[in-house]
GROMACS .gro file of C-alpha atoms in nm:
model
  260
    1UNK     CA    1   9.021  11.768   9.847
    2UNK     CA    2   9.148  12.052  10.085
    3UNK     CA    3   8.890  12.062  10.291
    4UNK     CA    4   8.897  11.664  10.350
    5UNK     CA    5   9.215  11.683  10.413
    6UNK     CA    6   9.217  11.976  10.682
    7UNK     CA    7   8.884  11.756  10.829
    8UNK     CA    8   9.159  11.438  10.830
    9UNK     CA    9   9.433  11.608  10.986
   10UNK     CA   10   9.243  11.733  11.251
   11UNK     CA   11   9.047  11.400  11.342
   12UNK     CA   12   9.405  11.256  11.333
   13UNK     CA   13   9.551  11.495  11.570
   14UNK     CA   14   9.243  11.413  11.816
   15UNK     CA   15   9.303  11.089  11.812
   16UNK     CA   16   9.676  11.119  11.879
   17UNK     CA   17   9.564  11.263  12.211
   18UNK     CA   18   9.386  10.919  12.346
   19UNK     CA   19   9.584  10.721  12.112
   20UNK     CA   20   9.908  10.830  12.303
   21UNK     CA   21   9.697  10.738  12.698
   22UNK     CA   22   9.672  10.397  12.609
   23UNK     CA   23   9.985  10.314  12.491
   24UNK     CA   24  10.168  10.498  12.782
   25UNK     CA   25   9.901  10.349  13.026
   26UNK     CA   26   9.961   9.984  12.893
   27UNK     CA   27  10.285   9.911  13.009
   28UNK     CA   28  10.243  10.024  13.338
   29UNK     CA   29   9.961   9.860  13.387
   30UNK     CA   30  10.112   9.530  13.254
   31UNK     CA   31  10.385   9.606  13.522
   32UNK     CA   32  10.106   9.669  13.834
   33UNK     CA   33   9.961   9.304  13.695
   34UNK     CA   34  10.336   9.182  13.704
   35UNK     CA   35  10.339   9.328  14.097
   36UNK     CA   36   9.972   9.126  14.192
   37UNK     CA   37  10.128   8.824  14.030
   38UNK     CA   38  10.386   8.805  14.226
   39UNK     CA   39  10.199   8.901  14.594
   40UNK     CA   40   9.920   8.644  14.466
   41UNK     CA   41  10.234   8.388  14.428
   42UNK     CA   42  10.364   8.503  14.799
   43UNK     CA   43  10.060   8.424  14.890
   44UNK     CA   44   9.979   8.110  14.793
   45UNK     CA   45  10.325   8.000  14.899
   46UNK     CA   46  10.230   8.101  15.275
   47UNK     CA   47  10.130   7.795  15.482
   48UNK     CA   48   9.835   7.845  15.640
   49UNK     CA   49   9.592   7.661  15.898
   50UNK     CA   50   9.358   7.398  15.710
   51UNK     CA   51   9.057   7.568  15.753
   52UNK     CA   52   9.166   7.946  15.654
   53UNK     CA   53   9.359   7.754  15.317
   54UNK     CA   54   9.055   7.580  15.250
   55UNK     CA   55   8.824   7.894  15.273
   56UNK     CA   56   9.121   8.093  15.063
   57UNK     CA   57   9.139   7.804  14.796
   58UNK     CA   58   8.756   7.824  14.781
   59UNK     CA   59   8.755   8.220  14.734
   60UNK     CA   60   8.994   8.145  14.431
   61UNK     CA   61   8.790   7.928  14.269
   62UNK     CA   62   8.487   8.099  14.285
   63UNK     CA   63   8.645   8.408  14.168
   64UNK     CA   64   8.812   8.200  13.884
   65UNK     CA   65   9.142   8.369  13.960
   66UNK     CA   66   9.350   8.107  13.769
   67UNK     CA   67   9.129   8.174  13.444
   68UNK     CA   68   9.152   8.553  13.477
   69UNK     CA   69   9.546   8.552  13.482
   70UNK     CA   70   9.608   8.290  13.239
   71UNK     CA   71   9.415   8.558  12.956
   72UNK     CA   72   9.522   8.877  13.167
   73UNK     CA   73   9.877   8.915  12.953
   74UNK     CA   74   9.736   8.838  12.653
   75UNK     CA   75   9.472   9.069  12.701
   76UNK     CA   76   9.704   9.346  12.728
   77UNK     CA   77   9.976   9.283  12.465
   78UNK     CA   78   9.644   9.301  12.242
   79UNK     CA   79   9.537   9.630  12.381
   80UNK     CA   80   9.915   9.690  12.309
   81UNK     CA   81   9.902   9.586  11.991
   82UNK     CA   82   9.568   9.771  11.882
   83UNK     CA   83   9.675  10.134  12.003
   84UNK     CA   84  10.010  10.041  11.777
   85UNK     CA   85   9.784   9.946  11.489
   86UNK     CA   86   9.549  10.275  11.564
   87UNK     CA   87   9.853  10.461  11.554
   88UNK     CA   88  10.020  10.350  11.230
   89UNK     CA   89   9.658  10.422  11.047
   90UNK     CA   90   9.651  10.759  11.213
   91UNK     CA   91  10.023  10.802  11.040
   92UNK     CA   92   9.912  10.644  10.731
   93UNK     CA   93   9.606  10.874  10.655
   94UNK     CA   94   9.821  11.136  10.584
   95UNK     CA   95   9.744  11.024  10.212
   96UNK     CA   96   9.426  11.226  10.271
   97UNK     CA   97   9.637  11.538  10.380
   98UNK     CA   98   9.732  11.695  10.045
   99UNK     CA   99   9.825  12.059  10.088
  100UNK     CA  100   9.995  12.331   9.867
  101UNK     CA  101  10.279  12.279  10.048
  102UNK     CA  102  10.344  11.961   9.940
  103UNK     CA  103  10.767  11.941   9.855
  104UNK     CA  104  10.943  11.686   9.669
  105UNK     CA  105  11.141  11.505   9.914
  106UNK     CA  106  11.326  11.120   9.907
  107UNK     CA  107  11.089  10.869   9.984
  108UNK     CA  108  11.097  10.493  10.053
  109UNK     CA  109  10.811  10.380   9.812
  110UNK     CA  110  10.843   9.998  10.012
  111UNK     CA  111  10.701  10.202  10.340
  112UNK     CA  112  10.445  10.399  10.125
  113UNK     CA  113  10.326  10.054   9.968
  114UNK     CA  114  10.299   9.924  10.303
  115UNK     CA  115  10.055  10.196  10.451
  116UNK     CA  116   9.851  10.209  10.114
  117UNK     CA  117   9.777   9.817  10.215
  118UNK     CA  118   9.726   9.918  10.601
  119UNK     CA  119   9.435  10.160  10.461
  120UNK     CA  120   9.296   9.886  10.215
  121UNK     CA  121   9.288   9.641  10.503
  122UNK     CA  122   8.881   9.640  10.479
  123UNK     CA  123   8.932   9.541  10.100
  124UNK     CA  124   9.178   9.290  10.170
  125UNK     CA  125   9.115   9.117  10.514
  126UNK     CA  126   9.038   8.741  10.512
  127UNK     CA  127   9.034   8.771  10.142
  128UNK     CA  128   9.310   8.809   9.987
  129UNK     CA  129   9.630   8.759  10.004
  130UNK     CA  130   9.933   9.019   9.944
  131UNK     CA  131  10.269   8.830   9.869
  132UNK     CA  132  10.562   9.143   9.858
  133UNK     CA  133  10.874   9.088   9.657
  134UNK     CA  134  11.098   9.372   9.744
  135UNK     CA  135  11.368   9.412   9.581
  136UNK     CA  136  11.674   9.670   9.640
  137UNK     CA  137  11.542  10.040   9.560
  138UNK     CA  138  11.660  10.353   9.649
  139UNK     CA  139  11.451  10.654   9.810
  140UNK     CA  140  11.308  10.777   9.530
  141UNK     CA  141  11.259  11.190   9.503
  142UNK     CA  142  10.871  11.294   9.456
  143UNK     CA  143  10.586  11.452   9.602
  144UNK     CA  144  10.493  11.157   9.892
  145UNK     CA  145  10.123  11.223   9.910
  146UNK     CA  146  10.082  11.217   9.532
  147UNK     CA  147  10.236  10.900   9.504
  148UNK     CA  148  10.063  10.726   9.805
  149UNK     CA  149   9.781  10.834   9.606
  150UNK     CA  150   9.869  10.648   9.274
  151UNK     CA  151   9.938  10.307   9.523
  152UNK     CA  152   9.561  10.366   9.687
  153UNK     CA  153   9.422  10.378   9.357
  154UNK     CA  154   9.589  10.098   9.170
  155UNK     CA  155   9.586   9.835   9.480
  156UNK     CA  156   9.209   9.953   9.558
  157UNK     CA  157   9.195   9.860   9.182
  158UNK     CA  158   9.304   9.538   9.186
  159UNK     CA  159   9.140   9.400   9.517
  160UNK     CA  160   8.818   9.529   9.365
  161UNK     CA  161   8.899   9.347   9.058
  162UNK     CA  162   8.865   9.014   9.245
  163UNK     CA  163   8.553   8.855   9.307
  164UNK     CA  164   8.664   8.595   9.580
  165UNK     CA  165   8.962   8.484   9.757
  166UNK     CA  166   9.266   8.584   9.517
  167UNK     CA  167   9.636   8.749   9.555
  168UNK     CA  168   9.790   9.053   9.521
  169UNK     CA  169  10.156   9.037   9.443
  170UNK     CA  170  10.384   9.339   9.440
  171UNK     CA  171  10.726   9.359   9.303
  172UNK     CA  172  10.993   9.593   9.320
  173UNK     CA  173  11.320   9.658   9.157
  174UNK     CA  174  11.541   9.909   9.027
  175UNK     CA  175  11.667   9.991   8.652
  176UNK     CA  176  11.904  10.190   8.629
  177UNK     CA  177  11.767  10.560   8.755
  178UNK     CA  178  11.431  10.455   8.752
  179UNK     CA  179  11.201  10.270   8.993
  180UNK     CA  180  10.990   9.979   8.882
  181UNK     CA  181  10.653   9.887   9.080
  182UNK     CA  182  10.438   9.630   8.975
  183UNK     CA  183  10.097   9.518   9.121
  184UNK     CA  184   9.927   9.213   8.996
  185UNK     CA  185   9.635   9.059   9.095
  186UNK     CA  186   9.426   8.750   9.041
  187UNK     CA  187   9.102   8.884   8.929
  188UNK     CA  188   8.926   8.860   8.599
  189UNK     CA  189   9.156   9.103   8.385
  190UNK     CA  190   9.054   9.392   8.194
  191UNK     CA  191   8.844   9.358   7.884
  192UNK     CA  192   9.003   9.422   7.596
  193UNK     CA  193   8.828   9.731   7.481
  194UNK     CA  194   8.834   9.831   7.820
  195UNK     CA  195   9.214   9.822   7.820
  196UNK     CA  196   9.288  10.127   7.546
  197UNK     CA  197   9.076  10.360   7.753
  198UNK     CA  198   9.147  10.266   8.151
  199UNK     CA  199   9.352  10.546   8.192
  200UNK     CA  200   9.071  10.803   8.048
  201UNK     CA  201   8.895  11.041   8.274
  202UNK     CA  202   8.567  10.911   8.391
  203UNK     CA  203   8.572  10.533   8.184
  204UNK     CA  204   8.470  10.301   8.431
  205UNK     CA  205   8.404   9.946   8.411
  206UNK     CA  206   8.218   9.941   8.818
  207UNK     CA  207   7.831   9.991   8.810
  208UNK     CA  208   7.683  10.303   8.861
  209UNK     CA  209   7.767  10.412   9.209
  210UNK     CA  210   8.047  10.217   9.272
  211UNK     CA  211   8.333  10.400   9.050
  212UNK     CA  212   8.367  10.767   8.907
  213UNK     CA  213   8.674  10.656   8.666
  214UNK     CA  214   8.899  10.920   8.803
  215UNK     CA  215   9.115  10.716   9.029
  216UNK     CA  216   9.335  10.567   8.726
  217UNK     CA  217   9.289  10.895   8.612
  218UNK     CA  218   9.442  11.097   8.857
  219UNK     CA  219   9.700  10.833   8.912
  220UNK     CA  220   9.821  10.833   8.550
  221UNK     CA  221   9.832  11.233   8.534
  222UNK     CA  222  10.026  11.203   8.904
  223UNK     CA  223  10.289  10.950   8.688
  224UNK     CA  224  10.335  11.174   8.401
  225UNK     CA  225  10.432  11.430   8.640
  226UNK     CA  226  10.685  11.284   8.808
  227UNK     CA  227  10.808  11.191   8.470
  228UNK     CA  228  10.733  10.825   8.462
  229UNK     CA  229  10.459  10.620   8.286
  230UNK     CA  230  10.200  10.339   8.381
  231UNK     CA  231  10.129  10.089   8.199
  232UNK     CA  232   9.815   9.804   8.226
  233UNK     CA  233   9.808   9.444   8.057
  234UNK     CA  234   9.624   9.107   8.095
  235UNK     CA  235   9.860   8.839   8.266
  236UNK     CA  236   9.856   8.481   8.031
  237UNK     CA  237   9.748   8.325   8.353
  238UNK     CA  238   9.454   8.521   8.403
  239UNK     CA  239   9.455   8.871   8.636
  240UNK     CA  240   9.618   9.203   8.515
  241UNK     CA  241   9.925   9.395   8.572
  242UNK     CA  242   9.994   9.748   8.633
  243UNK     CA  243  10.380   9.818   8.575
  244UNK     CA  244  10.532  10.192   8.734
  245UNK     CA  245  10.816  10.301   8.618
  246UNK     CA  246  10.949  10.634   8.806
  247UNK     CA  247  11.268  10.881   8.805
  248UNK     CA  248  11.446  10.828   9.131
  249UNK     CA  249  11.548  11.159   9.124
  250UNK     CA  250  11.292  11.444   9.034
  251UNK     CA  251  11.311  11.548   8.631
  252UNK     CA  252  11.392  11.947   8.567
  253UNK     CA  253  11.067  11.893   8.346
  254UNK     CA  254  10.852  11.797   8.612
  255UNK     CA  255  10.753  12.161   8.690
  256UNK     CA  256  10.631  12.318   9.049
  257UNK     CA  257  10.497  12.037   9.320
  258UNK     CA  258  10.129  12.128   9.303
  259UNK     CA  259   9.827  11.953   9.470
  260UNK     CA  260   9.679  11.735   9.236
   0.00000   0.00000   0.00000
């Protein structure tokens, strides 16, 4: 896990590099296009003799100018938009970046939830739907690339568990000094004798090749760390829940941050 994450770290550093060009390089170019608009208006304002207004109206329209600036803005608050959405994953694969020197530090689990989904995008794009009920919740003191790690594995989890077009729904609140996430989903549910062993090392319910039964795992042992719990059930309407429950503030118990 080191080693992927030095290999991670330093593909996201080189991709800072070209990341950072395009998004500096956007907005002056939207300005230059901004400039050319306005001569091009100047331009077409300027009365000129019929025949050199004929030959200049027939230059436009072979050159489709009107086309090419009605899409030219949009074009470029898209570019815009994909080097800000480049960027963000860049940020957000710091999940893969797990290092000894991970510290326990106050985190706001809402934003951590939010770039787990940004890396499930493939799983969850034009399939399913992720409804978010936030609710008030403090930063909550913990090792931040441990706990991204439980929210990977239990929203890769559930998108996985449905088949077709389904929902995700995620709700936060607070109890007292502990946090409270829960992820539900819309899938088939967990089969009863599956249910008393999901949490067990290398139980699987995925074919061969598509699961090693450590993600659940992993996330359970992260949990127990922290001093919280986990918890999975069947919903009464079909789909299953996985209920967090977490210390907002780190437990003496807890023991040296370590990389899991």
């Amino acid at each position: 896990m080191a080693s992927v994450g030095q290999l991670v770290a330093g593909v996201a550093h080189e991709l800072n590099n070209p990341i950072g060009f395009i998004s500096s390089n956007v907005s002056t170019l939207a300005d230059f296009v901004q400039r050319l608009r306005g001569m091009l208006d100047t331009y077409q304002e300027t009365r000129l003799p019929e025949a050199d207004h004929a030959r200049v109206e027939a230059r436009r329209q072979e050159l489709k100018l009107d086309y090419a600036l009605k899409y030219l803005d949009p074009m470029i608050s898209g570019i815009r938009e994909g080097a800000e959405r480049t960027r963000k994953i860049v940020g957000d694969l710091r999940v893969f970046t797990r290092t000894s020197d991970d510290v326990w530090q106050p985190v706001d689990l809402h934003e951590e939830l939010d770039s787990s989904l940004t890396l499930l995008n493939h799983l969850l794009k034009d399939r399913i739907t992720v409804v978010r009920k936030y609710g008030s919740l403090a930063p909550m003191e913990c090792v931040r690339s441990e706990i991204d790690q439980v929210f990977l594995n239990v929203l890769a989890n559930a998108a996985q568990a449905i088949t077709g077009p389904g929902t995700i729904t995620i709700e936060t609140r607070q109890d007292g000094p502990m946090a409270v996430v829960e992820i539900a989903d819309t899938g088939s549910g967990i089969a009863p004798a599956a249910l008393a062993r999901i949490f067990d090392p290398f139980f699987t319910t995925k074919t061969v090749g598509e699961g090693t039964g450590l993600g659940l795992s992993i996330s359970y042992e992260i949990i127990t760390k922290h001093g919280g719990e986990i918890r999975a059930q069947n919903l009464p309407a079909g789909g299953a829940l996985f209920a967090l429950r977490l210390p907002l503030v780190r437990a003496l118990a807890s023991g040296p941050a370590t990389a899991g």
